[in-house]
Amino acid sequence: MEERRGTDVVGRSHSWGDERLSLLSTVGAALNDREALQYALDQAVSELGGLAGLMHWSCGPTGSRTLRLVLASGLPLPALGGWQEIRQDEAPLAPARAVRDGSFVWLPAAAHETLGPGETGRASSGALPAGTTVASVPLTGPDRPVGALSVLTGPREPTPEQAAFLEAVGHWAERRLSRSAGGIGDCDEHPCWHQRPGGSVLQQPLEVVNVGSWEWGIRTGEMWWDGAGQTLLGIPRGYERRIERWIDLIHPEDMPRVMAATEKSLRERSGYEAEYRVRRPDGTGGWVQSRAHLELDEDGQPVRMIGKIWDTTESRMARESVGQALRYMSDAFFAVNQDWRITFLNVEAERLVGPAAEVLGRPLWEGPAGTVPELEERCRRAAADGRPTGFDIRWPTDDRWYHIRLVSVPDGLTAYLTDATERRTRAARRAEAERAGAEQAAWIRKLTSALAEAVTTQDVVDVVADHVLPPFGAAGLLIEILEGGRLHLGGAIGYPSVFLRMVDGIPAFEGFRPLNDVLNSRLPYFISSAEEYEELFPDLVGRPALSRKKAWAVLPMIASGVTIGVCIVSFAEPRQFSDDERTLLTALTGVITQALARARLYDAEHARAQALQRGLLPRALPSPAALTPAVRYLPASSGTDIGGDWYDVIPLSAERVAVVIGDVMGHGLAEAATMGRLRTAVHTLANLELPPEEVLAHLNEVVSDLGDDSFATCLYAVYDPVSGCSSLARAGHPPPLIVRPDGSVECLDPTPDPPLGAAEPPFSTVDLQVPDGTLLVLYTDGLVESAARDIDTGIAECTQVLTSEYGRLLTCPPRRPRTNGREAGGEHGEDHDRLDRLCDLLVGTMLPAQRLTADDTALLIARLHGLPSGNAAGWPLPEDPVAAGLARAHVREQLEAWGLDDLVMTTELLVSELVANVVRHARGPTRLRLILGRSLICEVSDASSTTPRIRRAAETDEGGRGLQLVSALSQRWGTRYTAEGKCIWTEQPIAYSGTI
């Protein structure tokens, strides 16, 4: 059989040992040292399936160490005779080998079995069965093993889990002895029963009758006692002067503590002190306390220990009596020494501070007390002042309030804690009642002021929820508005949605008695509990549970003698309404009703104004081939008056398009009417194909005719996709932002011409050459200007949004397929979605939802699309009759190139009539142009400013039917003036669409 040592427990599977260790930690806290160690031995024997458990302790002078049996479990002492005392040099025995090697050892109990080289045998198994083995682990001090924990078991080797469990029990015993004995190792703490003579105010002054002296020769192991010491310990004359004699007198339960104190004194070269029980030879016993000092040789090694011993039995009993009274008193009590280490705590204090086995000897501030605000500072101040003090604290472990009284004592501080939670609760309620009475007048003033500022119905509901419900402790508010014989939900707070759907739209005078009765009688109804509710209205049983309320004040809302609805203030708990509360709630309902009536008038007016505003704006913008538009309009968020912002996109001839945005200064119906007139005028002027400066000049006349106090701003721009030129004019309007395809943003000169109504024509025009994919961002001042932001700052912020990472992603033009321009607009769908998101980004950034605005806002973003270079062709024509034939040849050749053979005949006829009209009635130079877009456009221009008109020719007239033929063959036709003269154009629909 071979020894096993150094068991590694990492990675081992769990066994019943885990549960035993957990149980040992739990039960051991309630036992004394001997009971706890005995219980640990029992668990070790059970886990290993052994015969008995042993605990040995290292005793004797240096150089002659002896392991003495201090605790046994499982077998009677006669069966363990050979294990009572083991010398550490007897290495073949498992306890001695474990102490020597400092690790787990498993060996046979009989020393003659499987001995190592050079070892001598010793029959030590006594009456143990044959094949008995011993598993031992060391009990370790700070620098070396000081004892051993062993289990006598059968011949089978312990499993790794069993060896690991035995090691864990050994570690647990080390920690337990370290806490209770003043330190098995380097611990310098004293347990709660270890008191120095005269040290504690909790013990009575010692009545020392005899004080004995003793001396121990550390190297020889000899020990001498004087007469008083012999009498005190009951040692007969002629005693054996050996330290073992003294060890035999020590009570087995106290042996580990006394040996640990001795080891500490020798190790640290410090004084020795211990209080322990003795068992005298005559059978009596008692408590003694011993104190000693060391004498060292020239090398600093201990030679002798000289000390005194005295009886502490009576003082110990007195101390325990006081401790019992304190331990079970109803209030929490604990004591700390001058180092703020806990020396005593009673049962109630353990509930707050922690189990005594865990916290005794530890600093007070390491536990829950360390988290109580200002407690440490106040305790230190009380100890320094020496005067009792008391104050209230909130304890963190149970979140209750305690009144703590601190009393300074010579060796520390004591604390008494009395639960003050109920007292504080009652005091808080009284103070709250007093404050409520004092604040009621101020509260009513605040409520009245807030209701006066409420504008909408929801504002009134919010004011009531904020100012009425909290003072009454109410949990819910329900306002039902009477309209058309039914009660409709006007606002609610604190009710589940299922219940609200149930009471919305119910008949006003039947079907729901609590509300019907109040409307019929016009008197308030107060219901104190759910039981009263169900007793009054048995047909509505279950409604209180559904509403989650248990008391109600149902109040009629009467304004100008007319009942407009019902206000219900509800409570989560049953409530008896006092006369004052009933009177106050009824009076408050009158104030709330007046505010609600005003708010409903505002809501109706505001809704009508917004409907009118939106009716004057275009319902949907056209989407011509030359641009993709996206628009946003936001009315002002405060005030009922409507604004005068408007916008439009107007298709023109030759695939050109006009965009316009404007703002009539002021708010109200008159301004909205002016906006409608201007929008109509812009459409009329745009259809006349007037340039931007002339459009603004005519609009200026319209505004001026409205009166001296009428003004408006306007921006009018025309984009030609053939030339890529954009011409725009501004009258007092903010400058547009031009976003190039590369992402750069340009702001035009911020100084416009004066507003319409204040300007003197002519207006200036700006011509811009813009590449395909350019964005034109038009807006009114509501987007960029407010009371907190000037217009220049707003324009700069808009530019930052457009040049941000997300803004550049949205402004970047999408890749366009090469097309012949004959699509119906679907190719712009993806781009339209991008522009919509860009509108949302600008509006969301510049006008956050939570910010009130006093002006309405219009935003129009247009992506400009140039016409492919191959989709336009032009030719000069001679000023003689051959021009018509030449024009037909050009048309035939170009349409065949574009794949429009089906339009050749019609277009030849149209161009013949137009050219003939020029040759006969106008003057050159003459020019023909064909444009292929969504339709086929044919233009004939000349130098004459005479506008052709359709004549009604008689049956006998030879001429006068040319323009009638043009009108019949084309989808639409018209004339526009140019810088050189005029241009007559026609449009023909294209039936086929495809890519080229």
XYZ file of N, CA, C and O in Angstrom, residues 272 467 526 592 673 960:
24
model
N 1.928 36.477 26.428
C 0.975 35.364 26.363
C -0.198 35.686 27.267
O -0.027 36.178 28.392
N -52.625 68.881 -11.541
C -52.912 69.777 -10.421
C -54.064 69.321 -9.524
O -54.149 69.786 -8.385
N -71.150 60.627 -5.256
C -69.922 60.179 -4.586
C -70.102 58.729 -4.141
O -71.045 58.418 -3.402
N -63.070 73.762 -14.089
C -62.577 72.883 -15.158
C -63.528 72.914 -16.358
O -63.099 72.919 -17.516
N -56.779 83.922 -47.762
C -57.443 84.292 -49.011
C -56.446 84.926 -49.984
O -56.473 84.660 -51.196
N -57.455 80.056 -93.324
C -57.982 80.234 -91.960
C -58.214 78.954 -91.199
O -58.762 78.968 -90.098
